[in-house]
Coordinates of C-alpha atoms in Angstrom, one line a residue:
X1 CA 0.0 0.0 0.0
X2 CA 1.4 3.4 -1.0
X3 CA 1.5 6.3 1.4
X4 CA 0.0 9.5 0.1
X5 CA 2.0 12.7 -0.1
X6 CA 0.6 14.1 3.1
X7 CA 1.0 10.8 4.9
X8 CA 4.6 10.5 3.8
X9 CA 5.3 14.0 5.1
X10 CA 3.7 13.2 8.4
X11 CA 5.7 9.9 8.7
X12 CA 8.9 11.7 7.8
X13 CA 8.2 14.5 10.4
X14 CA 7.5 11.9 13.1
X15 CA 10.7 10.1 12.2
X16 CA 12.7 13.4 12.6
X17 CA 11.0 14.0 15.9
X18 CA 11.8 10.5 17.1
X19 CA 15.5 11.0 16.1
X20 CA 15.7 14.4 17.8
X21 CA 14.2 12.9 21.0
X22 CA 16.8 10.1 20.9
X23 CA 19.6 12.6 20.6
X24 CA 18.3 14.6 23.5
X25 CA 18.0 11.5 25.7
X26 CA 21.5 10.4 24.8
X27 CA 23.0 13.8 25.7
X28 CA 21.2 13.9 29.0
X29 CA 22.2 10.3 29.8
X30 CA 25.9 10.7 29.0
X31 CA 26.6 14.2 30.1
X32 CA 29.2 14.7 32.9
X33 CA 27.7 16.0 36.1
X34 CA 29.7 18.0 38.6
X35 CA 29.4 15.2 41.1
X36 CA 31.0 12.8 38.7
X37 CA 33.8 15.2 38.0
X38 CA 34.3 15.6 41.8
X39 CA 34.5 11.8 42.2
X40 CA 37.2 11.6 39.5
X41 CA 39.1 14.4 41.1
X42 CA 38.7 13.2 44.7
X43 CA 42.4 12.2 45.2
X44 CA 43.6 15.7 44.1
X45 CA 41.0 17.5 46.2
X46 CA 41.8 15.4 49.3
X47 CA 45.5 16.0 48.9
X48 CA 44.8 19.8 48.7
X49 CA 42.3 19.7 51.6
X50 CA 45.0 18.3 53.9
X51 CA 47.1 21.4 53.3
X52 CA 44.4 23.9 54.3
X53 CA 44.9 25.2 57.8
X54 CA 42.1 25.7 60.3
X55 CA 40.4 29.1 59.8
X56 CA 42.1 29.7 56.5
X57 CA 40.1 31.2 53.6
X58 CA 41.6 31.0 50.2
X59 CA 40.4 32.8 47.1
X60 CA 39.6 31.5 43.6
X61 CA 41.6 28.4 42.4
X62 CA 41.4 25.4 40.2
X63 CA 42.0 22.0 41.8
X64 CA 41.6 18.7 40.0
X65 CA 40.1 20.4 37.0
X66 CA 37.3 21.9 39.1
X67 CA 37.0 25.7 39.7
X68 CA 36.3 27.1 43.1
X69 CA 35.5 30.7 44.2
X70 CA 36.8 29.9 47.7
X71 CA 38.3 27.1 49.8
X72 CA 38.2 27.3 53.6
X73 CA 38.6 25.1 56.6
X74 CA 36.3 25.4 59.6
X75 CA 36.3 22.9 62.5
X76 CA 38.2 20.4 60.4
X77 CA 35.8 20.5 57.5
X78 CA 37.2 21.8 54.2
X79 CA 34.6 23.5 52.1
X80 CA 35.2 24.0 48.3
X81 CA 32.7 26.8 47.3
X82 CA 31.9 26.7 43.6
X83 CA 29.5 29.7 43.5
X84 CA 26.5 31.3 45.0
X85 CA 22.9 31.4 43.9
X86 CA 20.3 33.7 45.6
X87 CA 22.5 34.2 48.6
X88 CA 23.1 30.4 48.9
X89 CA 26.7 29.3 48.5
X90 CA 27.2 25.8 47.1
X91 CA 29.9 23.3 46.3
X92 CA 31.5 20.4 48.1
X93 CA 32.9 19.6 51.5
X94 CA 35.7 17.2 52.6
X95 CA 35.2 15.8 56.1
X96 CA 37.3 12.7 57.0
X97 CA 35.8 12.8 60.6
X98 CA 32.3 12.0 59.2
X99 CA 29.1 13.9 58.7
X100 CA 30.0 17.6 58.4
X101 CA 26.4 18.5 59.3
X102 CA 27.0 17.0 62.7
X103 CA 30.4 18.6 63.1
X104 CA 29.2 22.1 62.1
X105 CA 25.9 21.9 63.9
X106 CA 25.7 25.1 66.0
X107 CA 29.2 26.1 65.2
X108 CA 29.9 29.6 63.9
X109 CA 32.2 30.1 61.0
X110 CA 35.1 32.5 61.4
X111 CA 33.2 34.9 59.1
X112 CA 29.7 35.1 57.4
X113 CA 27.6 32.5 59.3
X114 CA 25.6 30.1 57.2
X115 CA 23.3 27.2 57.8
X116 CA 24.6 24.0 56.1
X117 CA 23.0 21.1 54.2
X118 CA 25.2 18.2 53.3
X119 CA 24.6 15.1 51.2
X120 CA 27.2 12.2 51.1
X121 CA 28.7 11.6 47.7
X122 CA 31.8 9.5 47.9
X123 CA 34.3 8.6 50.7
X124 CA 34.9 11.8 52.7
X125 CA 33.2 14.0 50.2
X126 CA 29.8 15.6 50.5
X127 CA 27.8 18.0 48.3
X128 CA 27.2 21.3 50.2
X129 CA 24.6 24.0 50.2
X130 CA 24.7 26.9 52.5
X131 CA 22.1 29.5 53.4
X132 CA 22.9 33.0 54.9

């Protein structure tokens, strides 16, 4: 059975839509998230974290291929701040002594106090979200 001109165009259009949807799904499935990059860079970040002194606040730097606006150590937890969105800083934390939320609970930072939210990612690394 032959497909009419209009039917052929509709079929071709649906084929193009299906192909485009497949490409979008592949891009989303295989894109590299920040958390995956952190896990690949964990050894370099840990080596660097061990050099940061208590109370130290360091400016912008690139470590393990990741860019950070600030790196600081408070109460043994090293926070790698990537940025800030709507007065909420975010990034990662390294805490070899365990849950940084427990360690920092009720503790005041040496400057600009923030409330913290941590989610375990890998080993001693956590994602970090702060609120001022």
